[in-house]
mmCIF file of C-alpha atoms and ligand atoms in Angstrom:
data_model
loop_
_atom_site.group_PDB
_atom_site.id
_atom_site.type_symbol
_atom_site.label_atom_id
_atom_site.label_comp_id
_atom_site.label_asym_id
_atom_site.label_seq_id
_atom_site.Cartn_x
_atom_site.Cartn_y
_atom_site.Cartn_z
ATOM 1 C CA MET A 709 -101.127 -8.102 173.472
ATOM 2 C CA ARG A 710 -103.902 -6.664 175.645
ATOM 3 C CA ASP A 711 -107.062 -8.808 175.613
ATOM 4 C CA LEU A 712 -109.887 -6.755 174.140
ATOM 5 C CA PRO A 713 -113.009 -7.129 176.316
ATOM 6 C CA ILE A 714 -115.890 -8.723 174.406
ATOM 7 C CA VAL A 715 -119.581 -8.737 175.322
ATOM 8 C CA ARG A 716 -122.357 -10.678 173.593
ATOM 9 C CA ARG A 717 -125.432 -9.416 175.414
ATOM 10 C CA VAL A 718 -127.153 -6.066 175.016
ATOM 11 C CA ALA A 719 -127.442 -5.783 178.811
ATOM 12 C CA ASP A 720 -123.667 -6.190 179.216
ATOM 13 C CA LEU A 721 -122.975 -3.655 176.454
ATOM 14 C CA ARG A 722 -125.248 -1.170 178.203
ATOM 15 C CA ALA A 723 -123.581 -1.783 181.577
ATOM 16 C CA ARG A 724 -120.102 -1.162 180.120
ATOM 17 C CA ILE A 725 -121.176 1.990 178.334
ATOM 18 C CA ALA A 726 -123.017 3.254 181.400
ATOM 19 C CA GLY A 727 -119.718 2.845 183.248
ATOM 20 C CA TYR A 728 -117.882 4.979 180.667
ATOM 21 C CA ARG A 729 -120.606 7.611 180.673
ATOM 22 C CA SER A 730 -120.797 7.895 184.460
ATOM 23 C CA ALA A 731 -117.051 8.617 184.413
ATOM 24 C CA GLY A 732 -117.786 11.491 182.024
ATOM 25 C CA GLU A 733 -116.290 9.714 178.996
ATOM 26 C CA SER A 734 -117.382 10.034 175.369
ATOM 27 C CA VAL A 735 -118.030 6.954 173.220
ATOM 28 C CA GLY A 736 -117.365 6.432 169.496
ATOM 29 C CA LEU A 737 -119.221 3.443 167.988
ATOM 30 C CA VAL A 738 -117.961 1.569 164.918
ATOM 31 C CA PRO A 739 -120.450 -0.980 163.551
ATOM 32 C CA THR A 740 -118.910 -3.674 161.317
ATOM 33 C CA MET A 741 -119.642 -7.088 159.845
ATOM 34 C CA GLY A 742 -116.079 -8.231 160.577
ATOM 35 C CA ALA A 743 -113.341 -9.556 158.251
ATOM 36 C CA LEU A 744 -111.666 -6.320 159.192
ATOM 37 C CA HIS A 745 -109.262 -4.397 156.968
ATOM 38 C CA ASN A 746 -107.590 -0.993 157.129
ATOM 39 C CA GLY A 747 -110.813 0.741 156.067
ATOM 40 C CA HIS A 748 -112.510 -0.486 159.243
ATOM 41 C CA LEU A 749 -109.421 0.379 161.267
ATOM 42 C CA SER A 750 -109.494 3.974 160.022
ATOM 43 C CA LEU A 751 -113.003 4.217 161.506
ATOM 44 C CA ILE A 752 -111.631 2.917 164.810
ATOM 45 C CA ALA A 753 -108.769 5.441 164.629
ATOM 46 C CA ALA A 754 -111.253 8.297 164.086
ATOM 47 C CA ALA A 755 -113.475 7.032 166.925
ATOM 48 C CA LYS A 756 -110.454 6.865 169.192
ATOM 49 C CA ALA A 757 -109.217 10.330 168.180
ATOM 50 C CA GLN A 758 -112.567 12.044 168.747
ATOM 51 C CA ASN A 759 -113.798 10.180 171.845
ATOM 52 C CA THR A 760 -112.243 8.797 174.992
ATOM 53 C CA ARG A 761 -113.627 5.305 174.212
ATOM 54 C CA ALA A 762 -113.957 3.390 170.954
ATOM 55 C CA VAL A 763 -116.493 0.546 170.837
ATOM 56 C CA ALA A 764 -116.709 -1.780 167.821
ATOM 57 C CA THR A 765 -119.575 -4.073 166.943
ATOM 58 C CA LEU A 766 -119.241 -7.287 164.965
ATOM 59 C CA PHE A 767 -122.466 -8.714 163.588
ATOM 60 C CA VAL A 768 -123.067 -10.239 160.178
ATOM 61 C CA ASN A 769 -126.622 -9.013 159.843
ATOM 62 C CA PRO A 770 -128.696 -11.634 157.993
ATOM 63 C CA THR A 771 -131.567 -9.258 157.219
ATOM 64 C CA GLN A 772 -129.498 -7.052 154.905
ATOM 65 C CA PHE A 773 -128.618 -9.934 152.579
ATOM 66 C CA GLY A 774 -130.972 -10.869 149.742
ATOM 67 C CA PRO A 775 -131.957 -14.524 149.109
ATOM 68 C CA ASN A 776 -129.318 -14.909 146.373
ATOM 69 C CA GLU A 777 -126.578 -12.987 148.151
ATOM 70 C CA ASP A 778 -123.485 -14.148 150.001
ATOM 71 C CA LEU A 779 -124.640 -14.423 153.657
ATOM 72 C CA SER A 780 -123.448 -18.008 154.193
ATOM 73 C CA ALA A 781 -120.167 -17.322 152.359
ATOM 74 C CA TYR A 782 -119.524 -13.979 154.083
ATOM 75 C CA PRO A 783 -115.970 -14.093 155.516
ATOM 76 C CA ARG A 784 -115.810 -14.577 159.301
ATOM 77 C CA ASP A 785 -112.719 -14.331 161.503
ATOM 78 C CA GLU A 786 -113.677 -13.216 164.991
ATOM 79 C CA ALA A 787 -110.325 -14.046 166.604
ATOM 80 C CA GLY A 788 -108.392 -12.177 163.898
ATOM 81 C CA ASP A 789 -110.795 -9.228 164.102
ATOM 82 C CA ARG A 790 -110.467 -9.078 167.870
ATOM 83 C CA ALA A 791 -106.666 -8.953 167.631
ATOM 84 C CA LYS A 792 -106.789 -6.156 165.021
ATOM 85 C CA LEU A 793 -109.243 -4.144 167.108
ATOM 86 C CA SER A 794 -107.096 -4.601 170.172
ATOM 87 C CA ASP A 795 -103.985 -3.379 168.322
ATOM 88 C CA ALA A 796 -105.959 -0.389 167.028
ATOM 89 C CA GLY A 797 -106.734 0.686 170.595
ATOM 90 C CA CYS A 798 -110.403 -0.303 170.601
ATOM 91 C CA ASP A 799 -111.827 -0.515 174.147
ATOM 92 C CA LEU A 800 -114.734 -2.936 173.769
ATOM 93 C CA LEU A 801 -116.205 -5.344 171.214
ATOM 94 C CA PHE A 802 -119.912 -6.134 171.058
ATOM 95 C CA ALA A 803 -120.421 -9.395 169.144
ATOM 96 C CA PRO A 804 -124.004 -10.585 169.612
ATOM 97 C CA ASP A 805 -125.461 -13.698 168.011
ATOM 98 C CA VAL A 806 -128.531 -13.595 165.766
ATOM 99 C CA ALA A 807 -130.926 -14.591 168.601
ATOM 100 C CA GLU A 808 -129.693 -11.696 170.761
ATOM 101 C CA MET A 809 -130.419 -9.186 167.977
ATOM 102 C CA TYR A 810 -133.591 -10.807 166.614
ATOM 103 C CA PRO A 811 -135.242 -12.773 169.440
ATOM 104 C CA ASP A 812 -138.343 -14.872 168.784
ATOM 105 C CA GLY A 813 -141.250 -12.687 167.779
ATOM 106 C CA PHE A 814 -139.096 -9.861 166.401
ATOM 107 C CA ALA A 815 -141.414 -7.877 164.107
ATOM 108 C CA THR A 816 -140.082 -4.347 163.564
ATOM 109 C CA THR A 817 -138.558 -2.917 160.389
ATOM 110 C CA VAL A 818 -137.089 0.554 159.946
ATOM 111 C CA THR A 819 -137.709 1.886 156.435
ATOM 112 C CA VAL A 820 -135.999 5.046 155.221
ATOM 113 C CA GLY A 821 -137.801 6.517 152.207
ATOM 114 C CA LYS A 822 -136.611 8.730 149.318
ATOM 115 C CA LEU A 823 -132.858 8.083 149.661
ATOM 116 C CA THR A 824 -133.493 4.374 149.084
ATOM 117 C CA GLU A 825 -135.419 4.868 145.840
ATOM 118 C CA HIS A 826 -132.133 4.878 143.922
ATOM 119 C CA LEU A 827 -128.968 2.815 143.333
ATOM 120 C CA ASP A 828 -128.698 -0.084 145.817
ATOM 121 C CA GLY A 829 -132.226 0.623 147.017
ATOM 122 C CA ILE A 830 -133.322 -0.725 143.627
ATOM 123 C CA ALA A 831 -130.518 -3.185 142.920
ATOM 124 C CA ARG A 832 -130.785 -4.863 146.350
ATOM 125 C CA PRO A 833 -134.467 -4.941 147.397
ATOM 126 C CA GLY A 834 -134.819 -5.000 151.193
ATOM 127 C CA HIS A 835 -131.118 -4.324 151.792
ATOM 128 C CA PHE A 836 -131.533 -0.872 153.328
ATOM 129 C CA GLU A 837 -134.424 -2.007 155.538
ATOM 130 C CA GLY A 838 -132.041 -4.583 156.973
ATOM 131 C CA VAL A 839 -129.286 -1.997 157.410
ATOM 132 C CA ALA A 840 -131.588 0.685 158.856
ATOM 133 C CA THR A 841 -133.148 -1.747 161.329
ATOM 134 C CA VAL A 842 -129.878 -3.180 162.621
ATOM 135 C CA VAL A 843 -128.128 0.205 162.802
ATOM 136 C CA SER A 844 -131.105 1.726 164.662
ATOM 137 C CA LYS A 845 -130.855 -1.135 167.142
ATOM 138 C CA LEU A 846 -127.083 -0.772 167.556
ATOM 139 C CA LEU A 847 -127.377 2.991 168.093
ATOM 140 C CA LEU A 848 -130.179 2.589 170.646
ATOM 141 C CA GLN A 849 -128.425 -0.277 172.419
ATOM 142 C CA SER A 850 -125.234 1.719 172.898
ATOM 143 C CA LEU A 851 -126.346 5.385 172.699
ATOM 144 C CA PRO A 852 -122.832 6.492 171.727
ATOM 145 C CA THR A 853 -121.649 10.089 171.502
ATOM 146 C CA ARG A 854 -120.697 9.566 167.848
ATOM 147 C CA ALA A 855 -120.962 6.691 165.351
ATOM 148 C CA TYR A 856 -118.610 6.153 162.416
ATOM 149 C CA PHE A 857 -119.449 4.913 158.911
ATOM 150 C CA GLY A 858 -117.414 4.740 155.714
ATOM 151 C CA GLU A 859 -118.027 6.822 152.598
ATOM 152 C CA LYS A 860 -117.315 3.644 150.636
ATOM 153 C CA ASP A 861 -120.935 2.775 151.349
ATOM 154 C CA PHE A 862 -122.042 6.313 150.571
ATOM 155 C CA GLN A 863 -125.768 5.670 150.197
ATOM 156 C CA GLN A 864 -125.732 3.686 153.452
ATOM 157 C CA LEU A 865 -124.039 6.627 155.204
ATOM 158 C CA GLN A 866 -126.786 9.001 153.984
ATOM 159 C CA VAL A 867 -129.518 6.551 155.002
ATOM 160 C CA ILE A 868 -128.036 6.294 158.502
ATOM 161 C CA LYS A 869 -127.699 10.090 158.868
ATOM 162 C CA ARG A 870 -131.360 10.377 157.855
ATOM 163 C CA LEU A 871 -132.666 7.733 160.247
ATOM 164 C CA ALA A 872 -130.719 9.189 163.193
ATOM 165 C CA ARG A 873 -132.269 12.601 162.495
ATOM 166 C CA ASP A 874 -135.752 11.279 161.776
ATOM 167 C CA LEU A 875 -135.888 9.042 164.858
ATOM 168 C CA ASP A 876 -134.257 11.688 167.110
ATOM 169 C CA ILE A 877 -131.462 9.330 168.099
ATOM 170 C CA PRO A 878 -129.044 11.602 170.007
ATOM 171 C CA VAL A 879 -125.844 10.690 168.171
ATOM 172 C CA GLU A 880 -123.537 12.434 165.726
ATOM 173 C CA ILE A 881 -123.069 10.329 162.568
ATOM 174 C CA VAL A 882 -119.550 10.802 161.197
ATOM 175 C CA GLY A 883 -118.560 9.818 157.620
ATOM 176 C CA ILE A 884 -114.979 8.669 157.006
ATOM 177 C CA PRO A 885 -113.223 8.811 153.582
ATOM 178 C CA THR A 886 -112.714 5.559 151.688
ATOM 179 C CA VAL A 887 -109.424 3.761 152.357
ATOM 180 C CA ARG A 888 -107.961 2.321 149.145
ATOM 181 C CA GLU A 889 -105.352 -0.210 148.067
ATOM 182 C CA ALA A 890 -102.252 1.062 146.250
ATOM 183 C CA ASP A 891 -103.964 0.597 142.861
ATOM 184 C CA GLY A 892 -107.015 2.554 143.980
ATOM 185 C CA LEU A 893 -109.385 -0.342 144.713
ATOM 186 C CA ALA A 894 -111.593 0.485 147.701
ATOM 187 C CA MET A 895 -110.805 -1.887 150.559
ATOM 188 C CA SER A 896 -113.683 -4.299 151.179
ATOM 189 C CA SER A 897 -114.185 -7.569 153.023
ATOM 190 C CA ARG A 898 -115.510 -8.913 149.717
ATOM 191 C CA ASN A 899 -112.142 -8.345 147.992
ATOM 192 C CA ARG A 900 -111.040 -11.595 149.682
ATOM 193 C CA TYR A 901 -113.283 -13.512 147.320
ATOM 194 C CA LEU A 902 -111.428 -12.284 144.240
ATOM 195 C CA SER A 903 -109.085 -14.555 142.293
ATOM 196 C CA ALA A 904 -105.708 -13.017 141.389
ATOM 197 C CA ASP A 905 -107.004 -12.259 137.882
ATOM 198 C CA ASN A 906 -110.200 -10.670 139.147
ATOM 199 C CA ARG A 907 -108.279 -8.714 141.754
ATOM 200 C CA ARG A 908 -106.308 -7.079 138.911
ATOM 201 C CA ILE A 909 -109.490 -6.362 136.956
ATOM 202 C CA ALA A 910 -111.166 -4.864 140.048
ATOM 203 C CA ALA A 911 -108.826 -1.852 139.938
ATOM 204 C CA ALA A 912 -110.671 -0.762 136.783
ATOM 205 C CA ILE A 913 -113.474 0.588 138.998
ATOM 206 C CA PRO A 914 -111.519 3.499 140.548
ATOM 207 C CA PHE A 915 -109.623 3.969 137.275
ATOM 208 C CA VAL A 916 -112.809 4.330 135.225
ATOM 209 C CA LEU A 917 -114.459 6.574 137.833
ATOM 210 C CA ARG A 918 -111.434 8.890 137.867
ATOM 211 C CA GLN A 919 -111.394 8.902 134.081
ATOM 212 C CA ALA A 920 -115.013 10.071 133.954
ATOM 213 C CA VAL A 921 -114.406 13.145 136.126
ATOM 214 C CA PRO A 922 -112.608 15.346 133.539
ATOM 215 C CA GLU A 923 -115.087 14.173 130.880
ATOM 216 C CA LEU A 924 -117.944 15.458 133.022
ATOM 217 C CA LEU A 925 -116.110 18.658 133.934
ATOM 218 C CA ARG A 926 -115.434 19.528 130.300
ATOM 219 C CA GLY A 927 -119.146 19.263 129.566
ATOM 220 C CA ASP A 928 -119.604 15.887 127.864
ATOM 221 C CA VAL A 929 -123.218 14.678 127.903
ATOM 222 C CA VAL A 930 -123.705 12.876 131.237
ATOM 223 C CA GLU A 931 -125.502 9.914 129.665
ATOM 224 C CA HIS A 932 -122.635 9.385 127.223
ATOM 225 C CA VAL A 933 -120.002 9.583 129.958
ATOM 226 C CA LEU A 934 -121.864 6.974 132.011
ATOM 227 C CA GLU A 935 -122.328 4.667 129.021
ATOM 228 C CA ARG A 936 -118.630 4.989 128.195
ATOM 229 C CA ALA A 937 -117.652 4.196 131.789
ATOM 230 C CA ALA A 938 -119.901 1.104 131.814
ATOM 231 C CA MET A 939 -118.393 -0.018 128.509
ATOM 232 C CA ARG A 940 -114.871 0.392 129.881
ATOM 233 C CA LEU A 941 -115.778 -1.765 132.886
ATOM 234 C CA LYS A 942 -117.154 -4.470 130.591
ATOM 235 C CA GLU A 943 -114.017 -4.311 128.458
ATOM 236 C CA ALA A 944 -111.870 -4.609 131.585
ATOM 237 C CA GLY A 945 -113.661 -7.878 132.398
ATOM 238 C CA PHE A 946 -116.640 -7.034 134.621
ATOM 239 C CA THR A 947 -119.324 -9.625 134.005
ATOM 240 C CA ARG A 948 -122.372 -7.639 135.091
ATOM 241 C CA ILE A 949 -122.972 -3.987 135.894
ATOM 242 C CA ASP A 950 -125.837 -3.007 138.200
ATOM 243 C CA TYR A 951 -125.293 0.699 137.605
ATOM 244 C CA VAL A 952 -122.890 3.463 136.728
ATOM 245 C CA ALA A 953 -124.703 6.619 137.829
ATOM 246 C CA LEU A 954 -124.219 10.291 138.529
ATOM 247 C CA CYS A 955 -126.296 11.342 141.528
ATOM 248 C CA ASP A 956 -126.738 14.246 143.876
ATOM 249 C CA GLU A 957 -124.824 13.259 146.995
ATOM 250 C CA ALA A 958 -127.400 14.650 149.436
ATOM 251 C CA THR A 959 -130.529 13.092 147.890
ATOM 252 C CA LEU A 960 -128.995 10.319 145.719
ATOM 253 C CA THR A 961 -131.297 11.433 142.887
ATOM 254 C CA PRO A 962 -129.804 10.706 139.440
ATOM 255 C CA LEU A 963 -128.547 13.809 137.619
ATOM 256 C CA GLU A 964 -128.921 14.385 133.895
ATOM 257 C CA ALA A 965 -126.493 17.292 133.949
ATOM 258 C CA MET A 966 -123.554 18.313 136.100
ATOM 259 C CA ALA A 967 -124.430 20.166 139.303
ATOM 260 C CA PRO A 968 -122.720 20.963 142.613
ATOM 261 C CA GLY A 969 -122.703 17.857 144.829
ATOM 262 C CA ALA A 970 -122.546 15.498 141.841
ATOM 263 C CA ARG A 971 -121.027 12.110 142.704
ATOM 264 C CA LEU A 972 -120.364 9.027 140.597
ATOM 265 C CA PHE A 973 -121.601 5.646 141.836
ATOM 266 C CA VAL A 974 -120.865 2.178 140.526
ATOM 267 C CA ALA A 975 -121.902 -1.378 141.380
ATOM 268 C CA ALA A 976 -120.483 -4.180 139.261
ATOM 269 C CA TYR A 977 -119.815 -7.909 139.447
ATOM 270 C CA LEU A 978 -116.707 -9.979 138.877
ATOM 271 C CA GLY A 979 -118.187 -13.467 138.813
ATOM 272 C CA LYS A 980 -120.248 -13.715 142.013
ATOM 273 C CA THR A 981 -118.458 -10.875 143.787
ATOM 274 C CA ARG A 982 -120.300 -7.565 143.782
ATOM 275 C CA LEU A 983 -118.123 -4.477 144.195
ATOM 276 C CA ILE A 984 -119.304 -0.909 144.826
ATOM 277 C CA ASP A 985 -117.504 2.419 144.826
ATOM 278 C CA ASN A 986 -118.192 6.121 144.447
ATOM 279 C CA TRP A 987 -116.247 9.243 143.539
ATOM 280 C CA PRO A 988 -116.982 12.965 144.000
ATOM 281 C CA VAL A 989 -117.103 15.118 140.861
ATOM 282 C CA LEU A 990 -118.201 18.601 141.866
HETATM 283 P P1 LIG B 397 -118.830 -3.632 156.706
HETATM 284 O O1 LIG B 397 -118.086 -4.491 157.680
HETATM 285 O O2 LIG B 397 -118.494 -3.909 155.280
HETATM 286 O O3 LIG B 397 -120.303 -3.568 156.987
HETATM 287 O O4 LIG B 397 -118.285 -2.153 156.942
HETATM 288 C C1 LIG B 397 -118.325 -1.580 158.226
HETATM 289 C C2 LIG B 397 -118.042 -0.113 158.114
HETATM 290 O O5 LIG B 397 -116.746 0.088 157.526
HETATM 291 C C3 LIG B 397 -119.037 0.616 157.198
HETATM 292 O O6 LIG B 397 -119.327 1.880 157.770
HETATM 293 C C4 LIG B 397 -118.276 0.750 155.925
HETATM 294 O O7 LIG B 397 -118.693 1.839 155.135
HETATM 295 C C5 LIG B 397 -116.870 0.967 156.429
HETATM 296 N N1 LIG B 397 -115.895 0.644 155.394
HETATM 297 C C6 LIG B 397 -115.844 -0.480 154.640
HETATM 298 N N2 LIG B 397 -114.834 -0.408 153.743
HETATM 299 C C7 LIG B 397 -114.241 0.800 153.928
HETATM 300 C C8 LIG B 397 -113.155 1.483 153.312
HETATM 301 N N3 LIG B 397 -112.469 0.924 152.310
HETATM 302 N N4 LIG B 397 -112.825 2.708 153.762
HETATM 303 C C9 LIG B 397 -113.520 3.281 154.780
HETATM 304 N N5 LIG B 397 -114.551 2.697 155.407
HETATM 305 C C10 LIG B 397 -114.924 1.474 154.984
#
């Protein structure tokens, strides 16, 4: 197996990318928090297909975790991730430590308004500030041609598109469809936390979302459809539901009636594990 080059310093990342750029190459960036699965690898495949170089980043960003969230338990497997990235044809891995990203005296936060007034913006206070700040840094550190993000984190994808436009960061943000397990469960690093029983229950999320689509299309009252979906998740075994919502996919504003661009969003817990997913309706 080819050894994937790894850099840990911003200066070294910049030097590598400057080398690619001076040779006239294009660069696709894939930011990740590691514990890689086929969802991440589909982002690498897209980056590789649309650019001459694919660069992955691996950084478990502490500032996007809330005080009661799973930062210390977040799965980490740098050697395994490096091997997967290498097999996927990735050209370079940037894996900084926390001090490289947030040196002493670090005092800047990127806040994206409007889009973050809904869904996880409410359920996870401070989360999107953490995401927006670290992604702004990663984009400015690498200045890639394109950067790839999954639709699994749909609100995050919209927040990142917004910040790139608002801050005039010269990059094309590309959204990639959610990669799912055979039973429909969206692949996620957090699925590793699930017991065998909970793993079976987890498949209720895509099942219930899919079930709601024809109910919405035939004109059932939106509020009733959402309540029914939440009840089905509870019956399946979900212990807590942050939201089941129908929102406009461009603005993330909740919808009271069906409209073009309507998308279903869910966040629900199985024990301590929080799962999210989303599904287009119209
Ligand atoms: P994470 O490591 O969880 O921060 O995810 C890194 C990137 O991979 C984000 O852009 C995610 O949206 C994306 N991603 C995570 N899971 C999936 C999936 N199942 N399908 C497609 N993209 C995904």
